[in-house]
Amino acid sequence: MTALDGKVVLITGAGRGQGAAEARLCARAGARVVVTDVTEDEGRAVAAELGAEQGLFLRHDVADPGSWDRVVRAAVDAFGTVSALVNNAALWRTAHVEQQSLEEFETLLKVNLLGPFLGIRAVAPVMRAAGGGSVVNISSTAGLVGIPGHAAYGSTKFGLRGLTRSAALDLGGDRIRVNSVHPGAIDTPMVADAVAGRDWSHLPLGRMGRAEEVGALVLFLCSDASSYITGAEFAVDGGMTTA
């Protein structure tokens, strides 16, 4: 049921970390994967790893509507459709609310929230024409609970949670499912320096998560195994938000 044979999955921010893990897992499940990122060398390397038959890299600024139009058009030209969109690209910055700059707040808002909105808007007509599809928005535990120092980041991730629910209602009649995934402490390059040496024994599972553990859930949500799931929120956080 979780096979992705015949499906085309577009994953943003797939040059490294969670996005790269998601790309590899989807390709192993049979999907053709459109790898997008602003980091060209890393993105091209992931696509090359998947092979020419299954991987395609496209440079992509998720905050630019024109970039979305070009990427979706290129994906359709190369593979015929877009079956699933994984809005994975994001920036993580922390600051006390009083020290948070307007410029940085706006940057996070554009990448973390405007980007997924533009993506949903860009792929919806393609998915509708194909009879349906799946959108997976990668939010965060910072989109489920308040975290000190996360006024900007948390705002974008709470917003993405709301976008997910509304889009699920708007697009359900077209058989387009929209769900959100909320990772906790995941061992990726984006957070490596900030969490180096930190003790995670306070978590119920006692450790950080792996990118592949988020990717496995993303794979499920892209597949037909989740065909009756939409507007839902999934925490992948080792029990962080259960307290």
Short mmCIF file of N, CA and C in Angstrom, two decimals, residues 34-196:
data_model
loop_
_atom_site.label_atom_id
_atom_site.label_comp_id
_atom_site.label_asym_id
_atom_site.label_seq_id
_atom_site.Cartn_x
_atom_site.Cartn_y
_atom_site.Cartn_z
N VAL A 34 11.15 14.87 -7.94
CA VAL A 34 11.67 16.18 -8.34
C VAL A 34 12.28 16.81 -7.10
N VAL A 35 13.59 16.93 -7.12
CA VAL A 35 14.36 17.48 -6.00
C VAL A 35 14.55 18.97 -6.25
N THR A 36 14.06 19.82 -5.36
CA THR A 36 14.26 21.26 -5.54
C THR A 36 14.96 21.85 -4.33
N ASP A 37 15.78 22.88 -4.61
CA ASP A 37 16.52 23.54 -3.53
C ASP A 37 17.18 24.79 -4.10
N VAL A 38 17.61 25.67 -3.21
CA VAL A 38 18.41 26.82 -3.65
C VAL A 38 19.89 26.47 -3.67
N THR A 39 20.27 25.38 -2.99
CA THR A 39 21.66 24.92 -3.00
C THR A 39 21.83 23.93 -4.15
N GLU A 40 22.42 24.40 -5.23
CA GLU A 40 22.44 23.60 -6.46
C GLU A 40 23.32 22.36 -6.35
N ASP A 41 24.52 22.49 -5.78
CA ASP A 41 25.43 21.34 -5.72
C ASP A 41 24.83 20.19 -4.92
N GLU A 42 24.27 20.52 -3.77
CA GLU A 42 23.68 19.48 -2.92
C GLU A 42 22.44 18.87 -3.58
N GLY A 43 21.62 19.71 -4.17
CA GLY A 43 20.42 19.21 -4.83
C GLY A 43 20.73 18.31 -6.01
N ARG A 44 21.69 18.73 -6.81
CA ARG A 44 22.08 17.91 -7.97
C ARG A 44 22.65 16.56 -7.52
N ALA A 45 23.38 16.58 -6.41
CA ALA A 45 23.97 15.33 -5.91
C ALA A 45 22.89 14.34 -5.49
N VAL A 46 21.85 14.84 -4.82
CA VAL A 46 20.75 13.95 -4.40
C VAL A 46 20.03 13.39 -5.62
N ALA A 47 19.73 14.25 -6.59
CA ALA A 47 19.04 13.79 -7.81
C ALA A 47 19.89 12.78 -8.56
N ALA A 48 21.20 13.01 -8.63
CA ALA A 48 22.10 12.07 -9.32
C ALA A 48 22.12 10.73 -8.62
N GLU A 49 22.04 10.76 -7.29
CA GLU A 49 22.00 9.53 -6.51
C GLU A 49 20.76 8.70 -6.84
N LEU A 50 19.66 9.37 -7.13
CA LEU A 50 18.41 8.67 -7.46
C LEU A 50 18.44 8.09 -8.86
N GLY A 51 19.28 8.66 -9.73
CA GLY A 51 19.38 8.17 -11.11
C GLY A 51 18.54 9.00 -12.06
N ALA A 52 18.96 9.04 -13.30
CA ALA A 52 18.30 9.88 -14.31
C ALA A 52 16.85 9.50 -14.54
N GLU A 53 16.51 8.23 -14.36
CA GLU A 53 15.13 7.78 -14.59
C GLU A 53 14.18 8.21 -13.48
N GLN A 54 14.75 8.40 -12.28
CA GLN A 54 13.88 8.70 -11.12
C GLN A 54 14.12 10.06 -10.48
N GLY A 55 15.23 10.69 -10.77
CA GLY A 55 15.56 11.95 -10.11
C GLY A 55 15.72 13.11 -11.07
N LEU A 56 15.21 14.25 -10.67
CA LEU A 56 15.37 15.49 -11.45
C LEU A 56 15.60 16.61 -10.47
N PHE A 57 16.69 17.39 -10.67
CA PHE A 57 16.94 18.54 -9.81
C PHE A 57 16.53 19.81 -10.51
N LEU A 58 15.87 20.71 -9.75
CA LEU A 58 15.50 22.03 -10.24
C LEU A 58 15.82 23.06 -9.17
N ARG A 59 16.54 24.10 -9.57
CA ARG A 59 16.79 25.19 -8.63
C ARG A 59 15.47 25.91 -8.37
N HIS A 60 15.23 26.25 -7.10
CA HIS A 60 13.89 26.67 -6.74
C HIS A 60 13.91 27.61 -5.55
N ASP A 61 13.39 28.80 -5.73
CA ASP A 61 13.17 29.75 -4.64
C ASP A 61 11.70 29.66 -4.27
N VAL A 62 11.39 29.04 -3.15
CA VAL A 62 9.99 28.76 -2.81
C VAL A 62 9.19 30.02 -2.51
N ALA A 63 9.87 31.14 -2.26
CA ALA A 63 9.16 32.39 -1.97
C ALA A 63 8.82 33.18 -3.23
N ASP A 64 9.15 32.62 -4.39
CA ASP A 64 8.95 33.31 -5.67
C ASP A 64 7.87 32.60 -6.48
N PRO A 65 6.74 33.24 -6.73
CA PRO A 65 5.66 32.60 -7.51
C PRO A 65 6.13 32.14 -8.89
N GLY A 66 6.97 32.94 -9.56
CA GLY A 66 7.46 32.56 -10.88
C GLY A 66 8.31 31.31 -10.83
N SER A 67 9.09 31.15 -9.76
CA SER A 67 9.91 29.95 -9.60
C SER A 67 9.03 28.72 -9.45
N TRP A 68 7.93 28.86 -8.72
CA TRP A 68 6.99 27.74 -8.58
C TRP A 68 6.38 27.36 -9.93
N ASP A 69 6.00 28.35 -10.71
CA ASP A 69 5.42 28.06 -12.02
C ASP A 69 6.41 27.30 -12.90
N ARG A 70 7.67 27.72 -12.88
CA ARG A 70 8.69 27.06 -13.70
C ARG A 70 8.95 25.64 -13.23
N VAL A 71 9.01 25.45 -11.92
CA VAL A 71 9.30 24.11 -11.38
C VAL A 71 8.17 23.14 -11.69
N VAL A 72 6.93 23.55 -11.48
CA VAL A 72 5.80 22.65 -11.75
C VAL A 72 5.72 22.34 -13.24
N ARG A 73 5.94 23.33 -14.08
CA ARG A 73 5.92 23.10 -15.52
C ARG A 73 7.02 22.13 -15.94
N ALA A 74 8.21 22.29 -15.37
CA ALA A 74 9.32 21.39 -15.69
C ALA A 74 9.06 19.97 -15.21
N ALA A 75 8.44 19.85 -14.03
CA ALA A 75 8.11 18.52 -13.50
C ALA A 75 7.11 17.81 -14.40
N VAL A 76 6.11 18.53 -14.85
CA VAL A 76 5.11 17.95 -15.74
C VAL A 76 5.73 17.59 -17.10
N ASP A 77 6.59 18.46 -17.60
CA ASP A 77 7.26 18.18 -18.88
C ASP A 77 8.12 16.93 -18.78
N ALA A 78 8.79 16.75 -17.64
CA ALA A 78 9.71 15.63 -17.49
C ALA A 78 9.00 14.33 -17.15
N PHE A 79 8.00 14.39 -16.25
CA PHE A 79 7.40 13.17 -15.71
C PHE A 79 5.90 13.05 -15.93
N GLY A 80 5.27 14.07 -16.50
CA GLY A 80 3.86 13.97 -16.86
C GLY A 80 2.87 14.53 -15.87
N THR A 81 3.23 14.63 -14.61
CA THR A 81 2.29 15.11 -13.60
C THR A 81 3.03 15.41 -12.31
N VAL A 82 2.32 15.84 -11.29
CA VAL A 82 2.82 15.90 -9.90
C VAL A 82 1.77 15.22 -9.04
N SER A 83 2.12 14.08 -8.48
CA SER A 83 1.18 13.31 -7.66
C SER A 83 1.18 13.76 -6.20
N ALA A 84 2.35 14.20 -5.73
CA ALA A 84 2.48 14.61 -4.33
C ALA A 84 3.46 15.76 -4.23
N LEU A 85 3.15 16.69 -3.35
CA LEU A 85 4.03 17.82 -3.05
C LEU A 85 4.40 17.75 -1.58
N VAL A 86 5.70 17.79 -1.30
CA VAL A 86 6.18 17.84 0.08
C VAL A 86 6.81 19.21 0.30
N ASN A 87 6.12 20.05 1.05
CA ASN A 87 6.63 21.39 1.36
C ASN A 87 7.58 21.28 2.55
N ASN A 88 8.82 20.96 2.22
CA ASN A 88 9.82 20.69 3.25
C ASN A 88 10.77 21.86 3.48
N ALA A 89 11.00 22.69 2.47
CA ALA A 89 11.97 23.78 2.59
C ALA A 89 11.59 24.72 3.73
N ALA A 90 12.58 25.08 4.54
CA ALA A 90 12.31 25.97 5.67
C ALA A 90 13.61 26.56 6.19
N LEU A 91 13.48 27.67 6.88
CA LEU A 91 14.59 28.28 7.60
C LEU A 91 14.28 28.24 9.09
N TRP A 92 15.29 27.99 9.90
CA TRP A 92 15.14 27.97 11.36
C TRP A 92 16.05 29.01 11.97
N ARG A 93 15.47 29.97 12.64
CA ARG A 93 16.22 31.00 13.36
C ARG A 93 15.55 31.19 14.70
N THR A 94 16.34 31.49 15.74
CA THR A 94 15.77 31.71 17.06
C THR A 94 16.22 33.07 17.60
N ALA A 95 15.35 33.69 18.35
CA ALA A 95 15.65 34.97 19.00
C ALA A 95 14.55 35.30 19.99
N HIS A 96 14.91 35.96 21.07
CA HIS A 96 13.91 36.48 22.00
C HIS A 96 13.00 37.43 21.22
N VAL A 97 11.73 37.45 21.53
CA VAL A 97 10.77 38.24 20.76
C VAL A 97 11.18 39.71 20.66
N GLU A 98 11.81 40.24 21.70
CA GLU A 98 12.21 41.65 21.66
C GLU A 98 13.45 41.90 20.79
N GLN A 99 14.22 40.85 20.58
CA GLN A 99 15.41 40.98 19.74
C GLN A 99 15.18 40.50 18.30
N GLN A 100 14.01 39.97 18.04
CA GLN A 100 13.71 39.46 16.69
C GLN A 100 13.59 40.63 15.71
N SER A 101 14.39 40.61 14.65
CA SER A 101 14.35 41.71 13.69
C SER A 101 13.18 41.54 12.73
N LEU A 102 12.68 42.65 12.26
CA LEU A 102 11.60 42.63 11.27
C LEU A 102 12.06 41.92 10.00
N GLU A 103 13.28 42.18 9.59
CA GLU A 103 13.80 41.57 8.35
C GLU A 103 13.82 40.05 8.44
N GLU A 104 14.30 39.53 9.58
CA GLU A 104 14.38 38.08 9.73
C GLU A 104 12.98 37.46 9.86
N PHE A 105 12.09 38.15 10.58
CA PHE A 105 10.72 37.66 10.69
C PHE A 105 10.10 37.53 9.30
N GLU A 106 10.26 38.54 8.47
CA GLU A 106 9.69 38.52 7.13
C GLU A 106 10.32 37.43 6.27
N THR A 107 11.62 37.20 6.44
CA THR A 107 12.30 36.16 5.67
C THR A 107 11.75 34.79 6.01
N LEU A 108 11.59 34.50 7.31
CA LEU A 108 11.03 33.22 7.72
C LEU A 108 9.59 33.08 7.25
N LEU A 109 8.84 34.16 7.31
CA LEU A 109 7.45 34.12 6.87
C LEU A 109 7.37 33.76 5.38
N LYS A 110 8.25 34.34 4.58
CA LYS A 110 8.22 34.09 3.14
C LYS A 110 8.59 32.64 2.82
N VAL A 111 9.63 32.13 3.43
CA VAL A 111 10.09 30.77 3.11
C VAL A 111 9.19 29.71 3.74
N ASN A 112 8.87 29.88 5.02
CA ASN A 112 8.20 28.83 5.78
C ASN A 112 6.68 28.78 5.61
N LEU A 113 6.07 29.90 5.23
CA LEU A 113 4.61 29.92 5.12
C LEU A 113 4.13 30.34 3.74
N LEU A 114 4.66 31.44 3.22
CA LEU A 114 4.29 31.85 1.87
C LEU A 114 4.70 30.79 0.86
N GLY A 115 5.88 30.18 1.04
CA GLY A 115 6.35 29.14 0.11
C GLY A 115 5.37 27.99 -0.03
N PRO A 116 4.94 27.37 1.07
CA PRO A 116 3.95 26.30 0.96
C PRO A 116 2.62 26.74 0.34
N PHE A 117 2.18 27.95 0.67
CA PHE A 117 0.95 28.47 0.05
C PHE A 117 1.10 28.55 -1.47
N LEU A 118 2.21 29.11 -1.92
CA LEU A 118 2.45 29.20 -3.37
C LEU A 118 2.54 27.82 -4.00
N GLY A 119 3.13 26.89 -3.27
CA GLY A 119 3.26 25.53 -3.79
C GLY A 119 1.92 24.84 -3.96
N ILE A 120 1.07 24.96 -2.94
CA ILE A 120 -0.26 24.36 -3.04
C ILE A 120 -1.02 24.96 -4.21
N ARG A 121 -0.94 26.27 -4.34
CA ARG A 121 -1.64 26.95 -5.42
C ARG A 121 -1.11 26.52 -6.79
N ALA A 122 0.18 26.25 -6.88
CA ALA A 122 0.79 25.89 -8.16
C ALA A 122 0.47 24.46 -8.58
N VAL A 123 0.42 23.54 -7.61
CA VAL A 123 0.22 22.13 -7.99
C VAL A 123 -1.24 21.72 -8.05
N ALA A 124 -2.12 22.48 -7.41
CA ALA A 124 -3.53 22.07 -7.34
C ALA A 124 -4.15 21.82 -8.71
N PRO A 125 -3.96 22.68 -9.72
CA PRO A 125 -4.57 22.40 -11.02
C PRO A 125 -4.04 21.12 -11.66
N VAL A 126 -2.75 20.83 -11.47
CA VAL A 126 -2.17 19.61 -12.03
C VAL A 126 -2.75 18.38 -11.33
N MET A 127 -2.84 18.42 -10.02
CA MET A 127 -3.40 17.30 -9.27
C MET A 127 -4.87 17.11 -9.60
N ARG A 128 -5.60 18.20 -9.70
CA ARG A 128 -7.03 18.11 -10.04
C ARG A 128 -7.22 17.42 -11.39
N ALA A 129 -6.41 17.79 -12.36
CA ALA A 129 -6.51 17.20 -13.70
C ALA A 129 -6.18 15.72 -13.68
N ALA A 130 -5.34 15.31 -12.72
CA ALA A 130 -4.94 13.90 -12.62
C ALA A 130 -5.90 13.08 -11.76
N GLY A 131 -6.90 13.73 -11.17
CA GLY A 131 -7.86 13.01 -10.34
C GLY A 131 -7.55 13.00 -8.87
N GLY A 132 -6.56 13.79 -8.45
CA GLY A 132 -6.25 13.87 -7.03
C GLY A 132 -4.76 13.90 -6.76
N GLY A 133 -4.41 13.99 -5.49
CA GLY A 133 -3.00 14.04 -5.11
C GLY A 133 -2.87 14.24 -3.61
N SER A 134 -1.63 14.43 -3.18
CA SER A 134 -1.35 14.59 -1.76
C SER A 134 -0.36 15.72 -1.55
N VAL A 135 -0.66 16.58 -0.57
CA VAL A 135 0.26 17.63 -0.15
C VAL A 135 0.65 17.35 1.29
N VAL A 136 1.95 17.36 1.55
CA VAL A 136 2.46 17.14 2.90
C VAL A 136 3.24 18.38 3.31
N ASN A 137 2.75 19.09 4.31
CA ASN A 137 3.41 20.28 4.80
C ASN A 137 4.25 19.93 6.03
N ILE A 138 5.56 20.21 5.95
CA ILE A 138 6.43 19.91 7.08
C ILE A 138 6.42 21.11 8.02
N SER A 139 5.71 20.98 9.12
CA SER A 139 5.64 22.02 10.13
C SER A 139 6.69 21.72 11.19
N SER A 140 6.33 21.69 12.45
CA SER A 140 7.29 21.51 13.54
C SER A 140 6.52 21.37 14.84
N THR A 141 7.20 20.85 15.87
CA THR A 141 6.58 20.90 17.19
C THR A 141 6.38 22.35 17.62
N ALA A 142 7.16 23.27 17.03
CA ALA A 142 6.97 24.70 17.30
C ALA A 142 5.68 25.22 16.68
N GLY A 143 5.01 24.39 15.90
CA GLY A 143 3.69 24.71 15.38
C GLY A 143 2.58 24.06 16.19
N LEU A 144 2.96 23.34 17.24
CA LEU A 144 1.99 22.70 18.13
C LEU A 144 1.99 23.30 19.52
N VAL A 145 3.16 23.72 19.99
CA VAL A 145 3.29 24.29 21.33
C VAL A 145 4.21 25.50 21.25
N GLY A 146 4.06 26.41 22.22
CA GLY A 146 4.96 27.55 22.29
C GLY A 146 6.34 27.13 22.78
N ILE A 147 7.38 27.71 22.18
CA ILE A 147 8.76 27.42 22.57
C ILE A 147 9.49 28.75 22.72
N PRO A 148 10.18 28.99 23.82
CA PRO A 148 10.90 30.26 23.99
C PRO A 148 11.87 30.51 22.83
N GLY A 149 11.96 31.74 22.41
CA GLY A 149 12.90 32.10 21.35
C GLY A 149 12.41 31.79 19.95
N HIS A 150 11.17 31.38 19.82
CA HIS A 150 10.64 30.97 18.53
C HIS A 150 9.46 31.82 18.07
N ALA A 151 9.49 33.12 18.39
CA ALA A 151 8.37 33.97 18.00
C ALA A 151 8.16 33.98 16.50
N ALA A 152 9.23 34.12 15.74
CA ALA A 152 9.12 34.16 14.28
C ALA A 152 8.90 32.76 13.71
N TYR A 153 9.80 31.84 14.04
CA TYR A 153 9.71 30.48 13.50
C TYR A 153 8.39 29.83 13.90
N GLY A 154 8.04 29.93 15.17
CA GLY A 154 6.80 29.32 15.65
C GLY A 154 5.57 29.91 14.99
N SER A 155 5.60 31.21 14.74
CA SER A 155 4.47 31.84 14.06
C SER A 155 4.27 31.25 12.67
N THR A 156 5.37 31.03 11.95
CA THR A 156 5.24 30.47 10.60
C THR A 156 4.75 29.03 10.65
N LYS A 157 5.19 28.28 11.64
CA LYS A 157 4.80 26.87 11.70
C LYS A 157 3.37 26.69 12.22
N PHE A 158 2.93 27.57 13.13
CA PHE A 158 1.52 27.57 13.50
C PHE A 158 0.67 27.98 12.30
N GLY A 159 1.15 28.95 11.54
CA GLY A 159 0.43 29.37 10.34
C GLY A 159 0.32 28.26 9.32
N LEU A 160 1.38 27.48 9.17
CA LEU A 160 1.35 26.36 8.23
C LEU A 160 0.34 25.31 8.66
N ARG A 161 0.19 25.16 9.94
CA ARG A 161 -0.83 24.24 10.48
C ARG A 161 -2.23 24.71 10.06
N GLY A 162 -2.48 26.02 10.16
CA GLY A 162 -3.77 26.56 9.75
C GLY A 162 -3.98 26.47 8.26
N LEU A 163 -2.93 26.74 7.49
CA LEU A 163 -3.01 26.61 6.04
C LEU A 163 -3.37 25.18 5.65
N THR A 164 -2.78 24.23 6.33
CA THR A 164 -3.06 22.81 6.05
C THR A 164 -4.54 22.50 6.22
N ARG A 165 -5.10 22.92 7.33
CA ARG A 165 -6.51 22.61 7.61
C ARG A 165 -7.45 23.27 6.60
N SER A 166 -7.19 24.52 6.30
CA SER A 166 -8.06 25.23 5.35
C SER A 166 -7.94 24.66 3.95
N ALA A 167 -6.71 24.38 3.51
CA ALA A 167 -6.51 23.82 2.17
C ALA A 167 -7.12 22.44 2.05
N ALA A 168 -7.09 21.66 3.14
CA ALA A 168 -7.71 20.34 3.11
C ALA A 168 -9.20 20.45 2.85
N LEU A 169 -9.84 21.46 3.43
CA LEU A 169 -11.27 21.67 3.20
C LEU A 169 -11.53 22.18 1.78
N ASP A 170 -10.69 23.09 1.31
CA ASP A 170 -10.89 23.65 -0.02
C ASP A 170 -10.69 22.63 -1.13
N LEU A 171 -9.76 21.70 -0.93
CA LEU A 171 -9.34 20.81 -2.01
C LEU A 171 -9.85 19.37 -1.88
N GLY A 172 -10.52 19.08 -0.78
CA GLY A 172 -10.99 17.71 -0.58
C GLY A 172 -11.91 17.22 -1.68
N GLY A 173 -12.75 18.10 -2.21
CA GLY A 173 -13.66 17.70 -3.28
C GLY A 173 -12.95 17.31 -4.56
N ASP A 174 -11.70 17.72 -4.69
CA ASP A 174 -10.89 17.35 -5.86
C ASP A 174 -10.01 16.15 -5.57
N ARG A 175 -10.22 15.51 -4.42
CA ARG A 175 -9.44 14.34 -4.00
C ARG A 175 -7.97 14.70 -3.79
N ILE A 176 -7.75 15.94 -3.40
CA ILE A 176 -6.40 16.38 -3.04
C ILE A 176 -6.34 16.44 -1.52
N ARG A 177 -5.50 15.62 -0.94
CA ARG A 177 -5.38 15.54 0.51
C ARG A 177 -4.25 16.45 0.98
N VAL A 178 -4.44 17.10 2.13
CA VAL A 178 -3.43 18.01 2.68
C VAL A 178 -3.25 17.71 4.16
N ASN A 179 -2.04 17.34 4.54
CA ASN A 179 -1.75 16.99 5.93
C ASN A 179 -0.45 17.66 6.38
N SER A 180 -0.27 17.75 7.69
CA SER A 180 0.96 18.35 8.20
C SER A 180 1.71 17.38 9.10
N VAL A 181 3.04 17.47 9.03
CA VAL A 181 3.95 16.66 9.83
C VAL A 181 4.72 17.60 10.74
N HIS A 182 4.84 17.23 12.01
CA HIS A 182 5.45 18.11 13.01
C HIS A 182 6.65 17.44 13.67
N PRO A 183 7.82 17.55 13.06
CA PRO A 183 9.02 16.93 13.65
C PRO A 183 9.45 17.68 14.91
N GLY A 184 10.05 16.93 15.81
CA GLY A 184 10.65 17.52 16.99
C GLY A 184 12.14 17.68 16.78
N ALA A 185 12.94 17.16 17.70
CA ALA A 185 14.39 17.25 17.61
C ALA A 185 14.90 16.18 16.65
N ILE A 186 15.22 16.58 15.43
CA ILE A 186 15.68 15.65 14.41
C ILE A 186 17.13 15.97 14.07
N ASP A 187 17.95 14.96 14.01
CA ASP A 187 19.38 15.13 13.77
C ASP A 187 19.64 15.45 12.30
N THR A 188 19.68 16.72 11.96
CA THR A 188 19.91 17.17 10.59
C THR A 188 20.95 18.30 10.61
N PRO A 189 21.55 18.60 9.45
CA PRO A 189 22.54 19.69 9.39
C PRO A 189 21.98 21.04 9.83
N MET A 190 20.68 21.28 9.64
CA MET A 190 20.10 22.59 9.98
C MET A 190 20.23 22.90 11.46
N VAL A 191 20.17 21.87 12.31
CA VAL A 191 20.19 22.11 13.76
C VAL A 191 21.43 21.56 14.44
N ALA A 192 22.35 20.99 13.67
CA ALA A 192 23.48 20.26 14.25
C ALA A 192 24.28 21.11 15.23
N ASP A 193 24.65 22.32 14.84
CA ASP A 193 25.48 23.15 15.71
C ASP A 193 24.73 23.56 16.98
N ALA A 194 23.45 23.86 16.84
CA ALA A 194 22.67 24.35 17.97
C ALA A 194 22.43 23.28 19.03
N VAL A 195 22.38 22.02 18.62
CA VAL A 195 22.03 20.96 19.58
C VAL A 195 23.20 20.05 19.92
N ALA A 196 24.38 20.39 19.43
CA ALA A 196 25.55 19.54 19.68
C ALA A 196 25.77 19.36 21.19
#
